[in-house]
PDB file of C-alpha atoms in Angstrom:
ATOM      1  CA  VAL C 525      37.586 -37.047 -53.763  1.00  0.00           C
ATOM      2  CA  GLY C 526      36.455 -34.064 -51.751  1.00  0.00           C
ATOM      3  CA  THR C 527      38.182 -30.717 -51.909  1.00  0.00           C
ATOM      4  CA  THR C 528      37.581 -27.442 -50.116  1.00  0.00           C
ATOM      5  CA  ARG C 529      37.070 -24.275 -52.116  1.00  0.00           C
ATOM      6  CA  PRO C 530      36.205 -20.649 -51.358  1.00  0.00           C
ATOM      7  CA  GLY C 531      32.633 -19.380 -51.335  1.00  0.00           C
ATOM      8  CA  PRO C 532      29.356 -20.362 -49.702  1.00  0.00           C
ATOM      9  CA  PHE C 533      29.694 -23.948 -50.909  1.00  0.00           C
ATOM     10  CA  THR C 534      32.993 -24.923 -49.347  1.00  0.00           C
ATOM     11  CA  TYR C 535      33.124 -28.583 -50.292  1.00  0.00           C
ATOM     12  CA  GLY C 536      33.143 -30.029 -53.774  1.00  0.00           C
ATOM     13  CA  ILE C 537      33.894 -33.212 -55.630  1.00  0.00           C
ATOM     14  CA  SER C 538      36.787 -33.391 -58.031  1.00  0.00           C
ATOM     15  CA  ASP C 539      39.131 -35.962 -59.518  1.00  0.00           C
ATOM     16  CA  LEU C 540      42.538 -34.901 -58.218  1.00  0.00           C
ATOM     17  CA  ASN C 541      44.343 -37.938 -59.566  1.00  0.00           C
ATOM     18  CA  SER C 542      43.301 -40.946 -61.541  1.00  0.00           C
ATOM     19  CA  ALA C 543      41.195 -43.874 -60.472  1.00  0.00           C
ATOM     20  CA  GLY C 544      40.057 -46.972 -62.267  1.00  0.00           C
ATOM     21  CA  ALA C 545      37.690 -49.873 -61.667  1.00  0.00           C
ATOM     22  CA  TRP C 546      37.145 -53.151 -63.486  1.00  0.00           C
ATOM     23  CA  GLY C 547      35.620 -56.532 -62.889  1.00  0.00           C
ATOM     24  CA  GLY C 548      33.426 -59.271 -64.214  1.00  0.00           C
ATOM     25  CA  GLU C 549      30.788 -61.816 -63.285  1.00  0.00           C
ATOM     26  CA  ALA C 550      30.030 -65.350 -64.382  1.00  0.00           C
ATOM     27  CA  GLU C 551      26.988 -67.478 -63.609  1.00  0.00           C
ATOM     28  CA  LEU C 552      26.072 -71.078 -64.294  1.00  0.00           C
ATOM     29  CA  ALA C 553      22.411 -72.051 -64.104  1.00  0.00           C
ATOM     30  CA  TRP C 554      20.432 -75.241 -64.479  1.00  0.00           C
ATOM     31  CA  LYS C 555      16.659 -75.514 -64.639  1.00  0.00           C
ATOM     32  CA  SER C 556      14.105 -78.295 -64.657  1.00  0.00           C
ATOM     33  CA  LYS C 557      10.334 -78.230 -64.380  1.00  0.00           C
ATOM     34  CA  TRP C 558      10.392 -77.939 -60.578  1.00  0.00           C
ATOM     35  CA  LEU C 559      13.966 -76.891 -59.702  1.00  0.00           C
ATOM     36  CA  ARG C 560      16.306 -74.031 -60.603  1.00  0.00           C
ATOM     37  CA  LEU C 561      19.919 -73.922 -59.394  1.00  0.00           C
ATOM     38  CA  SER C 562      22.608 -71.353 -60.086  1.00  0.00           C
ATOM     39  CA  ALA C 563      26.087 -70.459 -58.911  1.00  0.00           C
ATOM     40  CA  TRP C 564      27.957 -67.243 -59.599  1.00  0.00           C
ATOM     41  CA  TYR C 565      31.295 -65.548 -59.039  1.00  0.00           C
ATOM     42  CA  ALA C 566      32.126 -61.846 -59.220  1.00  0.00           C
ATOM     43  CA  TYR C 567      35.515 -60.150 -59.286  1.00  0.00           C
ATOM     44  CA  ASN C 568      35.947 -56.407 -58.719  1.00  0.00           C
ATOM     45  CA  ALA C 569      39.142 -54.404 -58.583  1.00  0.00           C
ATOM     46  CA  SER C 570      40.023 -50.760 -58.355  1.00  0.00           C
ATOM     47  CA  SER C 571      43.055 -48.551 -58.273  1.00  0.00           C
ATOM     48  CA  VAL C 572      43.449 -45.056 -56.890  1.00  0.00           C
ATOM     49  CA  GLU C 573      46.552 -42.901 -56.923  1.00  0.00           C
ATOM     50  CA  TYR C 574      46.768 -41.170 -53.544  1.00  0.00           C
ATOM     51  CA  SER C 575      48.624 -37.923 -53.026  1.00  0.00           C
ATOM     52  CA  GLY C 576      48.575 -34.947 -50.714  1.00  0.00           C
ATOM     53  CA  GLN C 577      45.661 -34.487 -48.388  1.00  0.00           C
ATOM     54  CA  GLN C 578      42.940 -36.194 -50.379  1.00  0.00           C
ATOM     55  CA  ASP C 579      39.916 -36.906 -48.220  1.00  0.00           C
ATOM     56  CA  ILE C 580      38.955 -40.383 -49.335  1.00  0.00           C
ATOM     57  CA  ARG C 581      36.165 -41.765 -47.195  1.00  0.00           C
ATOM     58  CA  SER C 582      35.153 -44.774 -49.187  1.00  0.00           C
ATOM     59  CA  TYR C 583      35.784 -48.489 -49.219  1.00  0.00           C
ATOM     60  CA  ARG C 584      37.007 -50.169 -52.340  1.00  0.00           C
ATOM     61  CA  PRO C 585      34.885 -53.094 -53.538  1.00  0.00           C
ATOM     62  CA  ALA C 586      35.467 -56.544 -52.083  1.00  0.00           C
ATOM     63  CA  PRO C 587      37.474 -58.296 -54.810  1.00  0.00           C
ATOM     64  CA  HIS C 588      35.814 -61.700 -54.497  1.00  0.00           C
ATOM     65  CA  LYS C 589      32.141 -62.595 -54.137  1.00  0.00           C
ATOM     66  CA  ILE C 590      30.510 -65.972 -54.727  1.00  0.00           C
ATOM     67  CA  GLY C 591      26.967 -67.179 -54.386  1.00  0.00           C
ATOM     68  CA  ALA C 592      24.454 -69.892 -55.083  1.00  0.00           C
ATOM     69  CA  THR C 593      20.694 -69.915 -55.413  1.00  0.00           C
ATOM     70  CA  GLY C 594      18.083 -72.611 -55.386  1.00  0.00           C
ATOM     71  CA  ARG C 595      14.386 -72.456 -56.137  1.00  0.00           C
ATOM     72  CA  VAL C 596      12.117 -75.448 -55.629  1.00  0.00           C
ATOM     73  CA  SER C 597       8.568 -75.363 -56.995  1.00  0.00           C
ATOM     74  CA  LEU C 598       6.334 -77.645 -54.940  1.00  0.00           C
ATOM     75  CA  PRO C 599       2.759 -78.825 -55.516  1.00  0.00           C
ATOM     76  CA  ASP C 600      -0.182 -76.583 -54.583  1.00  0.00           C
ATOM     77  CA  ASP C 601       1.661 -73.374 -55.582  1.00  0.00           C
ATOM     78  CA  TRP C 602       4.338 -73.545 -52.882  1.00  0.00           C
ATOM     79  CA  THR C 603       7.899 -72.369 -53.591  1.00  0.00           C
ATOM     80  CA  ILE C 604      11.096 -72.492 -51.526  1.00  0.00           C
ATOM     81  CA  ASN C 605      13.906 -70.025 -52.312  1.00  0.00           C
ATOM     82  CA  VAL C 606      17.416 -70.269 -50.865  1.00  0.00           C
ATOM     83  CA  LEU C 607      20.203 -67.756 -51.531  1.00  0.00           C
ATOM     84  CA  TYR C 608      23.784 -68.018 -50.249  1.00  0.00           C
ATOM     85  CA  ARG C 609      26.352 -65.256 -50.726  1.00  0.00           C
ATOM     86  CA  PHE C 610      29.965 -64.974 -49.571  1.00  0.00           C
ATOM     87  CA  THR C 611      31.714 -61.614 -49.749  1.00  0.00           C
ATOM     88  CA  GLY C 612      35.468 -61.533 -49.210  1.00  0.00           C
ATOM     89  CA  VAL C 613      37.336 -58.933 -47.199  1.00  0.00           C
ATOM     90  CA  THR C 614      36.461 -55.380 -48.224  1.00  0.00           C
ATOM     91  CA  PRO C 615      39.628 -53.259 -48.298  1.00  0.00           C
ATOM     92  CA  GLY C 616      39.444 -50.218 -46.039  1.00  0.00           C
ATOM     93  CA  ASP C 617      39.900 -46.620 -46.987  1.00  0.00           C
ATOM     94  CA  PRO C 618      43.458 -45.232 -47.033  1.00  0.00           C
ATOM     95  CA  ILE C 619      42.868 -42.972 -44.016  1.00  0.00           C
ATOM     96  CA  SER C 620      41.659 -45.482 -41.427  1.00  0.00           C
ATOM     97  CA  LEU C 621      43.221 -48.567 -43.071  1.00  0.00           C
ATOM     98  CA  SER C 622      40.529 -50.697 -41.461  1.00  0.00           C
ATOM     99  CA  ASP C 623      39.170 -53.519 -43.580  1.00  0.00           C
ATOM    100  CA  VAL C 624      35.676 -54.966 -43.266  1.00  0.00           C
ATOM    101  CA  SER C 625      35.876 -58.716 -42.639  1.00  0.00           C
ATOM    102  CA  SER C 626      34.384 -61.275 -44.994  1.00  0.00           C
ATOM    103  CA  THR C 627      30.746 -62.268 -44.542  1.00  0.00           C
ATOM    104  CA  SER C 628      28.534 -65.238 -45.348  1.00  0.00           C
ATOM    105  CA  ARG C 629      24.827 -64.720 -45.821  1.00  0.00           C
ATOM    106  CA  LEU C 630      22.053 -67.266 -46.190  1.00  0.00           C
ATOM    107  CA  ASP C 631      18.486 -66.170 -46.988  1.00  0.00           C
ATOM    108  CA  ILE C 632      15.528 -68.565 -47.012  1.00  0.00           C
ATOM    109  CA  ALA C 633      11.931 -67.863 -48.010  1.00  0.00           C
ATOM    110  CA  VAL C 634       8.807 -69.971 -48.435  1.00  0.00           C
ATOM    111  CA  THR C 635       6.094 -68.605 -50.712  1.00  0.00           C
ATOM    112  CA  LYS C 636       2.485 -69.651 -51.253  1.00  0.00           C
ATOM    113  CA  ALA C 637       0.923 -68.338 -54.461  1.00  0.00           C
ATOM    114  CA  LEU C 638      -2.759 -67.458 -54.223  1.00  0.00           C
ATOM    115  CA  PRO C 639      -3.820 -67.417 -57.898  1.00  0.00           C
ATOM    116  CA  LYS C 640      -7.518 -66.708 -57.269  1.00  0.00           C
ATOM    117  CA  LEU C 641      -6.565 -63.592 -55.295  1.00  0.00           C
ATOM    118  CA  HIS C 642      -3.778 -62.589 -57.738  1.00  0.00           C
ATOM    119  CA  SER C 643      -1.388 -62.528 -54.812  1.00  0.00           C
ATOM    120  CA  GLU C 644       1.172 -64.412 -52.786  1.00  0.00           C
ATOM    121  CA  PHE C 645       2.119 -64.826 -49.146  1.00  0.00           C
ATOM    122  CA  GLN C 646       5.742 -65.253 -48.079  1.00  0.00           C
ATOM    123  CA  VAL C 647       7.620 -65.929 -44.830  1.00  0.00           C
ATOM    124  CA  GLY C 648      11.355 -66.129 -44.449  1.00  0.00           C
ATOM    125  CA  VAL C 649      14.571 -65.140 -42.783  1.00  0.00           C
ATOM    126  CA  SER C 650      17.390 -62.991 -44.153  1.00  0.00           C
ATOM    127  CA  ASP C 651      20.950 -63.532 -42.947  1.00  0.00           C
ATOM    128  CA  VAL C 652      20.326 -66.835 -41.151  1.00  0.00           C
ATOM    129  CA  PHE C 653      23.942 -66.901 -39.895  1.00  0.00           C
ATOM    130  CA  ASN C 654      23.600 -63.356 -38.480  1.00  0.00           C
ATOM    131  CA  ASP C 655      26.944 -62.590 -40.115  1.00  0.00           C
ATOM    132  CA  GLY C 656      26.041 -59.397 -42.002  1.00  0.00           C
ATOM    133  CA  TRP C 657      25.992 -57.115 -38.979  1.00  0.00           C
ATOM    134  CA  ASN C 658      29.704 -56.240 -39.075  1.00  0.00           C
ATOM    135  CA  LEU C 659      30.524 -52.672 -38.243  1.00  0.00           C
ATOM    136  CA  ALA C 660      31.913 -50.714 -41.140  1.00  0.00           C
ATOM    137  CA  PRO C 661      34.546 -48.635 -39.369  1.00  0.00           C
ATOM    138  CA  GLY C 662      34.949 -45.269 -40.989  1.00  0.00           C
ATOM    139  CA  VAL C 663      36.946 -42.133 -40.689  1.00  0.00           C
ATOM    140  CA  PRO C 664      36.877 -41.059 -37.022  1.00  0.00           C
ATOM    141  CA  ALA C 665      34.716 -38.028 -37.839  1.00  0.00           C
ATOM    142  CA  VAL C 666      32.119 -40.277 -39.452  1.00  0.00           C
ATOM    143  CA  GLY C 667      32.065 -43.265 -37.074  1.00  0.00           C
ATOM    144  CA  GLY C 668      30.758 -46.752 -37.794  1.00  0.00           C
ATOM    145  CA  ASN C 669      27.456 -47.722 -39.349  1.00  0.00           C
ATOM    146  CA  GLU C 670      25.886 -50.970 -38.243  1.00  0.00           C
ATOM    147  CA  LEU C 671      24.147 -53.077 -40.846  1.00  0.00           C
ATOM    148  CA  SER C 672      21.148 -55.163 -39.893  1.00  0.00           C
ATOM    149  CA  GLY C 673      21.686 -58.840 -39.159  1.00  0.00           C
ATOM    150  CA  ARG C 674      19.255 -61.744 -39.017  1.00  0.00           C
ATOM    151  CA  THR C 675      15.790 -60.541 -39.991  1.00  0.00           C
ATOM    152  CA  PHE C 676      12.559 -62.534 -39.974  1.00  0.00           C
ATOM    153  CA  PHE C 677       9.876 -61.297 -42.338  1.00  0.00           C
ATOM    154  CA  ILE C 678       6.324 -61.867 -43.515  1.00  0.00           C
ATOM    155  CA  ARG C 679       5.179 -60.422 -46.833  1.00  0.00           C
ATOM    156  CA  TYR C 680       1.892 -60.300 -48.689  1.00  0.00           C
ATOM    157  CA  GLN C 681       1.915 -59.095 -52.285  1.00  0.00           C
ATOM    158  CA  ALA C 682      -1.170 -58.466 -54.403  1.00  0.00           C
ATOM    159  CA  ARG C 683      -1.164 -57.797 -58.139  1.00  0.00           C
ATOM    160  CA  PHE C 684      -3.710 -55.442 -59.651  1.00  0.00           C
TER     161      PHE C 684
END
């Protein structure tokens, strides 16, 4: 929580009231010689006691998040990775009261290992559904920040 104070540094951070956060995660995974699958769930909660003119410019965590991953190892050093993540509604800050809507994200990548070169080459796409671009509305003085959406990428990684 930000507070104003006298002197050359007029803004400081202090805990005017109490706040708490808690949560947990669980994951199930299965693996074979050529396939790895997993699914996970995360729960986050927080509580803040608001009073007076506290300047709270932060979003609380989205309470519910779920995801699944898959990794397929193919012949000739090829690998396919798939990641799906759902994030529930993110509660807004107490000033603007604007929530951030839920999002679904699917990432896919194909990788070719190059053992003789101690490297790998990868192509893929992040956020296939183009659903992660939601504006995060903030306090009017701050405005909204846009997050990137669907992104295609090419990556080469060498190990020394």
